[in-house]
GROMACS .gro file of C-alpha atoms in nm:
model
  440
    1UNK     CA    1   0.000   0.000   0.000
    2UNK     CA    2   0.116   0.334  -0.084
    3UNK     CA    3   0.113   0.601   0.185
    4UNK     CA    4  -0.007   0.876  -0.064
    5UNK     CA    5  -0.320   0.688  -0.140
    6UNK     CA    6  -0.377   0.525   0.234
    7UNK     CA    7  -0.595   0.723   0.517
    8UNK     CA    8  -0.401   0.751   0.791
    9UNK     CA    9  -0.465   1.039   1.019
   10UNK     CA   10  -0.164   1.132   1.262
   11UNK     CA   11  -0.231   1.339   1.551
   12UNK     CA   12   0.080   1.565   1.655
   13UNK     CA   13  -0.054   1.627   1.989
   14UNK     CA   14  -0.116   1.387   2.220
   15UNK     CA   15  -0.543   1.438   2.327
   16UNK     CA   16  -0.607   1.521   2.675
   17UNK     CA   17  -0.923   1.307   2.732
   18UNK     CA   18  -0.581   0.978   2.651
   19UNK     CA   19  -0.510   0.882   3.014
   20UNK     CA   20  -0.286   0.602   2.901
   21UNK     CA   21  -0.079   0.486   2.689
   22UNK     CA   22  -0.298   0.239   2.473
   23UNK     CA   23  -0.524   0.533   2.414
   24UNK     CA   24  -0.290   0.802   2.343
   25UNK     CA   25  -0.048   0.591   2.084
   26UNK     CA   26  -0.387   0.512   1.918
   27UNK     CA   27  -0.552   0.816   1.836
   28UNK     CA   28  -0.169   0.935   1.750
   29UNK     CA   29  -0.113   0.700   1.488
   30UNK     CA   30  -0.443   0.731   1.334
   31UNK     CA   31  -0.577   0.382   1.457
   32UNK     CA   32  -0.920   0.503   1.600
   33UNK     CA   33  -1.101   0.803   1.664
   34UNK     CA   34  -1.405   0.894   1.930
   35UNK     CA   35  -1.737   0.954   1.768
   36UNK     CA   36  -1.918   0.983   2.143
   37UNK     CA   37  -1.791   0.839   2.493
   38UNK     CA   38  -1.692   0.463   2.460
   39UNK     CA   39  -1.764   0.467   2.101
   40UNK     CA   40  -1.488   0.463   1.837
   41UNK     CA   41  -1.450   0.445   1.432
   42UNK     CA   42  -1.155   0.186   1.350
   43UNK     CA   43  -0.929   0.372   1.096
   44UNK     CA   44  -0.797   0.173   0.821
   45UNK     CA   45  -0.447   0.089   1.030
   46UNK     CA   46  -0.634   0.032   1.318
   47UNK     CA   47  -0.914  -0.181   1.115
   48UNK     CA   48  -0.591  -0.400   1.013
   49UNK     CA   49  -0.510  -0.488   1.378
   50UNK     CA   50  -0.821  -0.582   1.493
   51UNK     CA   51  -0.880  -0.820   1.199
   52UNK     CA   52  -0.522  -0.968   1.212
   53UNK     CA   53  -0.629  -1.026   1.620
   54UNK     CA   54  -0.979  -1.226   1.529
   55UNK     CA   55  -0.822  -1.403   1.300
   56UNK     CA   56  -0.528  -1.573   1.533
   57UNK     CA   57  -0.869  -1.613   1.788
   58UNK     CA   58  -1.060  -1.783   1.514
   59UNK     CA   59  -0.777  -1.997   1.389
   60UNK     CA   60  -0.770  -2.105   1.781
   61UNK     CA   61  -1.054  -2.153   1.832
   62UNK     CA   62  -1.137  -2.395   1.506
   63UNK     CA   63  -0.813  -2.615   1.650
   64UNK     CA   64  -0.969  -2.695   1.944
   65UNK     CA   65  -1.321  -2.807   1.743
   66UNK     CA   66  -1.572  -2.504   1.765
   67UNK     CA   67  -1.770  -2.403   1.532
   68UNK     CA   68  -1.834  -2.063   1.414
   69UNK     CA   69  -2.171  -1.898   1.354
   70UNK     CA   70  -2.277  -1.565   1.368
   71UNK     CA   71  -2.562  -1.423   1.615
   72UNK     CA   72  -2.691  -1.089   1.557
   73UNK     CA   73  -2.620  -0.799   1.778
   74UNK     CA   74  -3.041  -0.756   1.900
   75UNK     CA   75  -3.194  -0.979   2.116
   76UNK     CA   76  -3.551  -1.013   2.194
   77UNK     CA   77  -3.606  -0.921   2.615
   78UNK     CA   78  -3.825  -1.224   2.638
   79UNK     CA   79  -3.544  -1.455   2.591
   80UNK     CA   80  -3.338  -1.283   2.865
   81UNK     CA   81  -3.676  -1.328   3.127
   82UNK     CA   82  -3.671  -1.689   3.062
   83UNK     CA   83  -3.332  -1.692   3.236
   84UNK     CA   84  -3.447  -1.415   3.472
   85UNK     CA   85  -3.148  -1.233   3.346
   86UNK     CA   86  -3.350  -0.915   3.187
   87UNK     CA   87  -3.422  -0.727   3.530
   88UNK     CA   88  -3.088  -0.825   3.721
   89UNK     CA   89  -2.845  -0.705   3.467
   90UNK     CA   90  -2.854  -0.341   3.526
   91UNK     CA   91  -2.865  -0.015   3.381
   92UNK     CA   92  -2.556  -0.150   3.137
   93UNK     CA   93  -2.789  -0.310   2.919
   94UNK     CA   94  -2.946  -0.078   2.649
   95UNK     CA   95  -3.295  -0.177   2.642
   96UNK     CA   96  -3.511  -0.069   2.332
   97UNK     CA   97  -3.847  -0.063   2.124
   98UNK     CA   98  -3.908  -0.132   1.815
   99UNK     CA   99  -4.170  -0.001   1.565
  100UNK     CA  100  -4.419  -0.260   1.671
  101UNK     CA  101  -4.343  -0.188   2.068
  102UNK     CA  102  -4.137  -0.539   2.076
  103UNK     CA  103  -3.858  -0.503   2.358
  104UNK     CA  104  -3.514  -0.569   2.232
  105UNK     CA  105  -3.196  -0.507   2.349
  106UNK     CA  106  -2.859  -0.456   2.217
  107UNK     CA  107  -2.679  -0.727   2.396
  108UNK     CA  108  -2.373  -0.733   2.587
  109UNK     CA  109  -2.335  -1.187   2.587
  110UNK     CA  110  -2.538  -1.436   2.431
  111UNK     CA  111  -2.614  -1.724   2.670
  112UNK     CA  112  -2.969  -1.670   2.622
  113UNK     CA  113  -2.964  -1.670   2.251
  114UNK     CA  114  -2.752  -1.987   2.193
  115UNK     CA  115  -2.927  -2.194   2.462
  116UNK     CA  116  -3.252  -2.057   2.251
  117UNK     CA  117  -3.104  -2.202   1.908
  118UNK     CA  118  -2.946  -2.511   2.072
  119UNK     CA  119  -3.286  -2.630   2.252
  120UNK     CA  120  -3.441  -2.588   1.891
  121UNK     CA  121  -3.187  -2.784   1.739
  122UNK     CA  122  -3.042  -3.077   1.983
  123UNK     CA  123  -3.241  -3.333   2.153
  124UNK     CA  124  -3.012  -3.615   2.192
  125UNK     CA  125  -2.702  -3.704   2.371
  126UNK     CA  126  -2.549  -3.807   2.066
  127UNK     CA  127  -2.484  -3.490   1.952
  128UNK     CA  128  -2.304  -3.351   2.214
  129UNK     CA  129  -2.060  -3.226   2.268
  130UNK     CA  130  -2.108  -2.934   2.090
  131UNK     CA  131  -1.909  -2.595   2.103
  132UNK     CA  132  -2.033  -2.240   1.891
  133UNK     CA  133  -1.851  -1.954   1.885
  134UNK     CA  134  -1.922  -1.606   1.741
  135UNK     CA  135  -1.682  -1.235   1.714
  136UNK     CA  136  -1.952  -1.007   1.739
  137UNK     CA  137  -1.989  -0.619   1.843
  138UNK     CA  138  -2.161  -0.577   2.182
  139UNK     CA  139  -2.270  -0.316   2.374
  140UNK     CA  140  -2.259  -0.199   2.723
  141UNK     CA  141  -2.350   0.120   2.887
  142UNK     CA  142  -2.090   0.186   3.110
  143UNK     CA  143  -2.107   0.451   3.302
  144UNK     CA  144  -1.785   0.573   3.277
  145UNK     CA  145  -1.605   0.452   2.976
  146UNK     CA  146  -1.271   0.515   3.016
  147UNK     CA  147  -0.933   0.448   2.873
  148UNK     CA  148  -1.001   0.435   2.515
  149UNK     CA  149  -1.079   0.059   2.384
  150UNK     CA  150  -1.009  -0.049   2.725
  151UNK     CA  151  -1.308  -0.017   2.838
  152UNK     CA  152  -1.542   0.141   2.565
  153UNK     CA  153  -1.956   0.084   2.561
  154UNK     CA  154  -1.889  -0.065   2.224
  155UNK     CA  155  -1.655  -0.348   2.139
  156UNK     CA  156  -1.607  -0.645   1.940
  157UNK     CA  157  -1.566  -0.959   2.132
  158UNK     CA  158  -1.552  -1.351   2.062
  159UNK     CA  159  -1.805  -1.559   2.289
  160UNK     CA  160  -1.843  -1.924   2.290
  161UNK     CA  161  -2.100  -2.175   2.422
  162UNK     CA  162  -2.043  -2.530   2.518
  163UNK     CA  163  -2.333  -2.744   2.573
  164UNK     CA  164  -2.216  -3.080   2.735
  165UNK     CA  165  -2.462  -3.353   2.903
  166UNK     CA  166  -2.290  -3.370   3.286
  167UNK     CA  167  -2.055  -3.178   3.476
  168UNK     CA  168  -1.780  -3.413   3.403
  169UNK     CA  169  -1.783  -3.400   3.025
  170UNK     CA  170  -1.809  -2.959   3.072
  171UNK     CA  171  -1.533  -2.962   3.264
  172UNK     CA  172  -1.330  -3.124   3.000
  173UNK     CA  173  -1.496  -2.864   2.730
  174UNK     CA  174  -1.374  -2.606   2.980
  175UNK     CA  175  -1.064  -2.750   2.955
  176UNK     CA  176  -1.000  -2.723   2.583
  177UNK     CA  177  -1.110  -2.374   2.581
  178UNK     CA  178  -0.836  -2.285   2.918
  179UNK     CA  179  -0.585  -2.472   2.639
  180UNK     CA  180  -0.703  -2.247   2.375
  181UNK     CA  181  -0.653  -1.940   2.563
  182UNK     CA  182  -0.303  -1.987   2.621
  183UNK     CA  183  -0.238  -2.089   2.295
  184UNK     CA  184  -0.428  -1.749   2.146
  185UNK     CA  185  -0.241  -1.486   2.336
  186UNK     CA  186   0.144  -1.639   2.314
  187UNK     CA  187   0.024  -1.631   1.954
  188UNK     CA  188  -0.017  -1.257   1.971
  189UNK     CA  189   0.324  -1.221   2.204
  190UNK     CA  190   0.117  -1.147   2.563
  191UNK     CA  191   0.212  -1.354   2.870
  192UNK     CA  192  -0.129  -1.391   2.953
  193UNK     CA  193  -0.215  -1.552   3.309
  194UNK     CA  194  -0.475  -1.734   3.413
  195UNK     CA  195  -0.599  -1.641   3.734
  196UNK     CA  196  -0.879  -1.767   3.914
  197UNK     CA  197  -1.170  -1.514   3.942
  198UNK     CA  198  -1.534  -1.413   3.998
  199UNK     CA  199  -1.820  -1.544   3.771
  200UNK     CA  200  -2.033  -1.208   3.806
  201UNK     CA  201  -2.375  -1.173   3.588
  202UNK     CA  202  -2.267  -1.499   3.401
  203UNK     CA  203  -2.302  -1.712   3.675
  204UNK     CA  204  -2.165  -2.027   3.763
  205UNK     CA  205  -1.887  -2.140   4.005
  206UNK     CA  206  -1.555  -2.213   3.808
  207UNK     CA  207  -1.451  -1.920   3.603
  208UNK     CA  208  -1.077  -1.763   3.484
  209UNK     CA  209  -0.982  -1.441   3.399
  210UNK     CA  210  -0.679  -1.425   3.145
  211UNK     CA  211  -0.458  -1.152   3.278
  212UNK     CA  212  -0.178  -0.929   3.104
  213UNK     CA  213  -0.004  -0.803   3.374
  214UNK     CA  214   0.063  -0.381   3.383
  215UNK     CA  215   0.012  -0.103   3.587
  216UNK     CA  216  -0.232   0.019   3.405
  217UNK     CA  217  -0.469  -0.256   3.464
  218UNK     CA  218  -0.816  -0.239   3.591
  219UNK     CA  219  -0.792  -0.566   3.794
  220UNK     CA  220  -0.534  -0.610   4.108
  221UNK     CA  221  -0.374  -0.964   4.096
  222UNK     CA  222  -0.192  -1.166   4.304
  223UNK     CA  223   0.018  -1.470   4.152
  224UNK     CA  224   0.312  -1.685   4.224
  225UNK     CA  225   0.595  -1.510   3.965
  226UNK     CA  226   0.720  -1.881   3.818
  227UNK     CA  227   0.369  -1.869   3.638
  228UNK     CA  228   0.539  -1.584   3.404
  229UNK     CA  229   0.743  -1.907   3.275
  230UNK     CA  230   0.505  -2.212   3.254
  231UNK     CA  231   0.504  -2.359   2.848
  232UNK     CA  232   0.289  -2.319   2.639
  233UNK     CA  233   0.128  -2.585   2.455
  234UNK     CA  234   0.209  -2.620   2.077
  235UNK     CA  235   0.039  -2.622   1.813
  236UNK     CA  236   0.001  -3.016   1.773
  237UNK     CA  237  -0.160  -3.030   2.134
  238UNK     CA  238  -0.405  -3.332   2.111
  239UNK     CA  239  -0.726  -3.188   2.237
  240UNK     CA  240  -0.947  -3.455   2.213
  241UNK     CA  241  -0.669  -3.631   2.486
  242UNK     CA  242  -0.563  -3.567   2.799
  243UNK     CA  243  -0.542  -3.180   2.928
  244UNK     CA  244  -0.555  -3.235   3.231
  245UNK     CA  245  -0.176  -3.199   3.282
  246UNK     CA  246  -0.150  -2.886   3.126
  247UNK     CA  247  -0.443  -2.796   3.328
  248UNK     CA  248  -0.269  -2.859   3.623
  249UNK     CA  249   0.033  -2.687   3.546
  250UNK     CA  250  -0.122  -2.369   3.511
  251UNK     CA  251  -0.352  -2.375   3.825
  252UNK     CA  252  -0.116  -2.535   4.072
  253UNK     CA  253   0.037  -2.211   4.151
  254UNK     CA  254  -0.101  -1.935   4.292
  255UNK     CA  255  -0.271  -1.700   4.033
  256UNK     CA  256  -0.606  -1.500   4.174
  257UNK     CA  257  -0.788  -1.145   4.115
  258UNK     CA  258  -0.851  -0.889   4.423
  259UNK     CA  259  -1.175  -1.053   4.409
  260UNK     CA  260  -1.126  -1.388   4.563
  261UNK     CA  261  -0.749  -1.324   4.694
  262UNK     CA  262  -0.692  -1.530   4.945
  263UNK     CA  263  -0.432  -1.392   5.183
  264UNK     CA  264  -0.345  -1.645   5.395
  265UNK     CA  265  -0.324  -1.877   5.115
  266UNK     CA  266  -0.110  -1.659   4.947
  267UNK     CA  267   0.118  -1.644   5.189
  268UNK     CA  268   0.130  -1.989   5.247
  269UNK     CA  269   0.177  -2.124   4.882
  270UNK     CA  270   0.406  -1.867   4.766
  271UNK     CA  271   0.749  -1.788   4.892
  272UNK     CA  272   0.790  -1.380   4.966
  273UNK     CA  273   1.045  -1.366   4.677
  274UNK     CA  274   0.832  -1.511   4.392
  275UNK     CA  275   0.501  -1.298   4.522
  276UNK     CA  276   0.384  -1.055   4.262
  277UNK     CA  277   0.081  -0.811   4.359
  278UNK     CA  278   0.026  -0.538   4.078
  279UNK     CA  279  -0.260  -0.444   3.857
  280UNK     CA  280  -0.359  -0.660   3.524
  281UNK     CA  281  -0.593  -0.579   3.211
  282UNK     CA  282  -0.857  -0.895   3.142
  283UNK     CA  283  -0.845  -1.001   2.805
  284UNK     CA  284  -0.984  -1.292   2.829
  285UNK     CA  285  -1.257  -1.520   3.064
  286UNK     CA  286  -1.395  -1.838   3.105
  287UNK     CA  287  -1.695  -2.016   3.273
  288UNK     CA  288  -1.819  -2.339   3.356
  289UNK     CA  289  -2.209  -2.223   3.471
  290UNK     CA  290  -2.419  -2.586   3.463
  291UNK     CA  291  -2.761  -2.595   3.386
  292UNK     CA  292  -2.777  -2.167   3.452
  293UNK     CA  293  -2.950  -2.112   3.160
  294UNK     CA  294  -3.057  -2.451   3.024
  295UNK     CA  295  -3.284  -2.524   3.370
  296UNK     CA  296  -3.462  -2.232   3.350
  297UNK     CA  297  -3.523  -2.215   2.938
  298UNK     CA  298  -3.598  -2.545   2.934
  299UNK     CA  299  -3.323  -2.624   2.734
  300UNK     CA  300  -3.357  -3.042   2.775
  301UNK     CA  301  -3.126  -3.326   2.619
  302UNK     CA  302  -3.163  -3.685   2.617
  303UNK     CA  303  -2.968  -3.885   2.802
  304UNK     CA  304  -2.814  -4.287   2.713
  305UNK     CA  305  -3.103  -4.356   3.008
  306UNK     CA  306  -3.336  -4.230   2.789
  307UNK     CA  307  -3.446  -3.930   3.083
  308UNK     CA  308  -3.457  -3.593   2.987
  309UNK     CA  309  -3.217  -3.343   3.138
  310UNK     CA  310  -3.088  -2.986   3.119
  311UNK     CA  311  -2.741  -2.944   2.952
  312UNK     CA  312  -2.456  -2.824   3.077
  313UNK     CA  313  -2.307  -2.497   2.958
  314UNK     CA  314  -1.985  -2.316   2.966
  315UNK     CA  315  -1.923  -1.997   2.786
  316UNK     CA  316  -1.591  -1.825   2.666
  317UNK     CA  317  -1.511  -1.449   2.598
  318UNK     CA  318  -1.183  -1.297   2.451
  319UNK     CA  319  -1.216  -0.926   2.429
  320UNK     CA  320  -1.115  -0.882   2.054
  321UNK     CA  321  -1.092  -0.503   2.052
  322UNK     CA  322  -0.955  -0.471   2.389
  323UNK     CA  323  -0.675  -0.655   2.292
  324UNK     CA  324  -0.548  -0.410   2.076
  325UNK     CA  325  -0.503  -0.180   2.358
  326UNK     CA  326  -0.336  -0.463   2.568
  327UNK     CA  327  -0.097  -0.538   2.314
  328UNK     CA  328   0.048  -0.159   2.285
  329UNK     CA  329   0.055  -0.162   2.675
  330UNK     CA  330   0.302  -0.445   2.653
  331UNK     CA  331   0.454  -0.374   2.340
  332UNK     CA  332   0.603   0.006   2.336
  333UNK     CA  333   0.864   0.303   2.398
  334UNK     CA  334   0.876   0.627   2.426
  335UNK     CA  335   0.860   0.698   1.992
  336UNK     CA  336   0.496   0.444   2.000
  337UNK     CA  337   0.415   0.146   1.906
  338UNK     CA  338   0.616  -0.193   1.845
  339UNK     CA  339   0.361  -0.446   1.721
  340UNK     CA  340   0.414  -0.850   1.726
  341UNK     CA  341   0.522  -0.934   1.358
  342UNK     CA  342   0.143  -1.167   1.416
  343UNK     CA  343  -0.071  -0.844   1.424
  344UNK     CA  344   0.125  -0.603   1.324
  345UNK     CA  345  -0.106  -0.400   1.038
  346UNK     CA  346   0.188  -0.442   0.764
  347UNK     CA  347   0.492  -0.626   0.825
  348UNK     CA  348   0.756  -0.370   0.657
  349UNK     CA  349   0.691   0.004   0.631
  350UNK     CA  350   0.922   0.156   0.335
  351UNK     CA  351   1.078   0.495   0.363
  352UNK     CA  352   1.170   0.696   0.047
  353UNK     CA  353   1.386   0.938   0.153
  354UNK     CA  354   1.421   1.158  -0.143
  355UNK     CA  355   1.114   1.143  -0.415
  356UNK     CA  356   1.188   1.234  -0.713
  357UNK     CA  357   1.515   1.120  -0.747
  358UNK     CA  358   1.574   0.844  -1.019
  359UNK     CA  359   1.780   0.603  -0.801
  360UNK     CA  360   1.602   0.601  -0.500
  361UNK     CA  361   1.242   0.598  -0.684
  362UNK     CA  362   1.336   0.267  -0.904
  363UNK     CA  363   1.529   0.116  -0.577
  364UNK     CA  364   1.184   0.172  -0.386
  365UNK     CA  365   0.945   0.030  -0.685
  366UNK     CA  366   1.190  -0.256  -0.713
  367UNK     CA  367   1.185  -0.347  -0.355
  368UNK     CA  368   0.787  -0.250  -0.322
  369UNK     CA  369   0.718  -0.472  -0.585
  370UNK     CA  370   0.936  -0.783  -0.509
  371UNK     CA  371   0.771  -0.748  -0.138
  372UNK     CA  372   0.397  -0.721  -0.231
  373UNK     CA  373   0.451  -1.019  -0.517
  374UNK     CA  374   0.566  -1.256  -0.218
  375UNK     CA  375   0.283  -1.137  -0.048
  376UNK     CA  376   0.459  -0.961   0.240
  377UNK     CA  377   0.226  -0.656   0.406
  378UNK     CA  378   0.444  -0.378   0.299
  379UNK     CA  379   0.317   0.026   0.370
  380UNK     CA  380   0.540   0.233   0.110
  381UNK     CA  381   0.582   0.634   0.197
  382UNK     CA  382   0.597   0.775  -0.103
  383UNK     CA  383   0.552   1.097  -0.005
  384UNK     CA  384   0.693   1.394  -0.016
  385UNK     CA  385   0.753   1.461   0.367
  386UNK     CA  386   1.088   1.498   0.503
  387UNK     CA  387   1.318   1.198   0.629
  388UNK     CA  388   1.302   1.283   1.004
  389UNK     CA  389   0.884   1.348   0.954
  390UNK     CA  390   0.923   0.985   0.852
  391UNK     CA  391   1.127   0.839   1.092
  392UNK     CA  392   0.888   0.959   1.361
  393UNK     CA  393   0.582   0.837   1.204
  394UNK     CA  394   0.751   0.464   1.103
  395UNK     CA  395   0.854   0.467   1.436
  396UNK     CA  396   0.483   0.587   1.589
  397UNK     CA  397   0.285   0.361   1.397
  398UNK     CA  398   0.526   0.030   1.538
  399UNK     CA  399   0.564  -0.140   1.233
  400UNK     CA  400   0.851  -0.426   1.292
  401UNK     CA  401   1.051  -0.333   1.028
  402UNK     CA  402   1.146  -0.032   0.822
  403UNK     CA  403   1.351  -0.047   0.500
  404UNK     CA  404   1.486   0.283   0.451
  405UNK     CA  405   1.633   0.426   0.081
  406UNK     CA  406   1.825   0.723   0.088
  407UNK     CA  407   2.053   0.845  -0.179
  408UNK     CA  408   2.364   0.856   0.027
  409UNK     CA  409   2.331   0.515   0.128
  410UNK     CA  410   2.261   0.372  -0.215
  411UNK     CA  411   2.580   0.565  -0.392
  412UNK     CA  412   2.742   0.310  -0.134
  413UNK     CA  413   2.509   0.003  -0.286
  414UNK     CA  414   2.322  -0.044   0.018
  415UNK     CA  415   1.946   0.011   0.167
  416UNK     CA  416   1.910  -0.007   0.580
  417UNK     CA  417   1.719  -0.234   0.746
  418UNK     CA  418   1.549  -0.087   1.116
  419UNK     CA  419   1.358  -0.353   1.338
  420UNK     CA  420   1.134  -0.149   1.554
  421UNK     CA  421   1.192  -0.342   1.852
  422UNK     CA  422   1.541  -0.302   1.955
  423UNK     CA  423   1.641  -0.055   1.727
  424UNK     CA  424   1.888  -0.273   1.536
  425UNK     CA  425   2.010  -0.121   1.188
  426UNK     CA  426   2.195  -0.297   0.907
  427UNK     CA  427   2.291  -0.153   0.612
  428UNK     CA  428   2.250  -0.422   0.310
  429UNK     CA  429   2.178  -0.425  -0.076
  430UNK     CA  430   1.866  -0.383  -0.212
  431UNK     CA  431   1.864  -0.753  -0.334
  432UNK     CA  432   1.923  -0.858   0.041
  433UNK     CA  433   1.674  -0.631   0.136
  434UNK     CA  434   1.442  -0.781  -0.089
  435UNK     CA  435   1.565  -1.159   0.000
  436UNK     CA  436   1.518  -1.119   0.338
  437UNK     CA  437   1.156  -1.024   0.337
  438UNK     CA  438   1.106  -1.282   0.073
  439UNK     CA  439   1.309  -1.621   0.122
  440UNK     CA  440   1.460  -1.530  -0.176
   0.00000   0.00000   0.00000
């Protein structure tokens, strides 16, 4: 892509309403931009990060066998006083009427809807287990939406259901998905920990809350620090065997939110040089809730006894769009942004440092070319700013690499090569340049 044809609106100034970083690097670098309180456009580079995010939590997700649908983002109020949800959620939910005076809501999780498809559609044993998943916007009033993305009213998020036939055979569905988890955010470069924590308006008893540790984090956390260096599994993880070990792993140390910190417990389990009490953001939670929603809607299976019984349900949430802001929290410096080659919006950003001139105009359409046939994400400045106006916005936007073509350097025979993170710099030729981008 071509900077002089791209939309990508650079603040100078950082806003006042940013309070942290995640906010103010992405309103600099033209990733969002507030239409009213919580509720943001997605710019074009911003747009690229969020997709390149669902995708790595879709690709997950399909590994360990769910299946993805798509639920719409209004729900009908009578589903939601079957469960007896409608009246106990709060003044989050944003209630509405249609034309014909039908209530609706915009909805902020979907247990009612799925369990109101799944009763429709499974009666038997047989054809459980079953696991749906969605990324969907959702919507919920806060009432004080703060930090950006971090905690909008609006935000895209990927929920799954599990609908098992006993405890036992949820617990291992709970399992895959705590698998899952770890395997989406390594994926996206966040040590990501999970840490036991409160169900809340979900419900249920066993729930965990993924958590990135920073200071900037909403939730305070307690954990045992050799957590930060448990494995995680690979890719060829088995999850129709065994988790249980991996499970295990990952819970036998001490990991909890302020919520159900145990202090004495704490103390007890953890030695006072491996304790670790800070603040974390949640990007990630799941349940195990029973028959929550399937005993009260009615939601029945039959069982190898031929009795009918209630299902039980689990449910799964990764905030999509509030990952974006987690990942500049742990991935920045004082210039911006230094994005995981995974989501990073383009993979190379290309710097002409003199258009106009003949050699460093054919060494940038040879290299921009040679990149974009091998399919490498490459964001080519082409304009007619100055070099340091492009260092600073290369360096602002985080891409992790730049590829920078000046005249001096080429009357030696030789491009430079910057990786954002780190700051390395090599000067090599513009067929290296090309070759290393390209496996050449």
């Amino acid at each position: 892509m071509r900077l002089s044809r791209y939309f990508l609106p650079i603040l100078r100034e950082t806003p006042k309403e940013a309070e942290i970083v995640s906010h103010r690097l992405m309103l600099r670098a033209g990733l969002i931009r507030q239409e009213a309180a919580g509720i943001y456009v997605w710019l074009p580079l911003g747009n690229r990060v969020l997709q390149k995010v669902a995708q790595i939590v879709r690709e997950e997700m399909d590994r360990a066998g769910a299946i993805e649908v798509l639920m719409p983002t209004l729900q009908l109020a009578d589903l939601w006083r079957e469960s007896g949800r409608y009246e106990a959620y709060g003044p989050e939910m944003l209630r509405i009427k249609d034309r014909h005076e039908r209530e609706l809501l915009y909805g902020p999780t979907n247990e009612e809807m799925i369990t109101e498809i799944f009763r429709a559609s499974v009666k038997s044993y047989r054809d459980l287990p079953k696991n749906l998943y969605h990324i969907q916007w959702k919507f919920r009033d806060e009432q004080r939406p703060r930090f950006g993305v971090m905690r909008g009213r609006e935000f895209l998020m990927k929920d799954a259901y599990s609908f098992d036939i006993d405890e036992a055979a949820a617990r291992i569905s709970y399992n895959k998905m705590f698998v899952a988890y770890l395997r989406i955010f390594a994926r996206m470069g966040l040590t990501a920990i999970p840490m036991r924590a409160e169900t809340g308006p979900i419900g249920g008893d066993l729930s965990h809350e993924f958590i990135v540790l920073a200071e900037t984090g909403e939730s305070g956390v307690y954990c045992h620090a050799d957590v930060l260096d448990l494995p995680i599994p690979s890719a060829s993880i088995d999850y129709d065997g065994d988790l249980s070990e991996v499970i295990r792993d990952w819970t036998s140390l001490y990991a909890a939110t302020e919520d159900v910190h145990d202090a004495a417990r704490f103390e007890r389990e953890t030695p006072p040089e491996k304790r670790i009490h800070t603040r974390g953001i949640e990007v990630g939670q799941v349940f195990y809730f029973g028959e929550k929603y399937s005993r009260p809607m009615q939601a029945l299976i039959t069982g190898p006894d031929g009795v009918e019984r209630p299902f039980h349900g689990g449910s799964y949430g990764v905030g999509v769009s509030r990952l974006v802001a987690a990942l500049i929290e742990a991935h920045h410096d004082e210039n911006g942004i230094m994005w995981p080659r995974s989501v990073a919006p383009f993979e190379v950003g290309l710097a002409n440092l003199k258009v106009g001139d003949e050699a460093t105009d054919a060494a940038c359409t040879e290299i921009y070319a040679a990149l974009e046939e091998a399919g490498v994400e490459v964001l080519y400045d082409d304009t007619d700013e100055r070099p340091g106006a492009k260092f600073a916005k290369l360096d602002l936007i985080g891409l992790p690499f730049q590829i920078i073509v000046g005249p001096k350097g080429l009357a030696e025979g030789t491009v430079e090569i910057k990786t954002r993170a780190g700051g390395k710099r090599e000067a090599v030729s513009v067929a290296a340049a090309i070759a290393r981008f390209t496996d050449v």
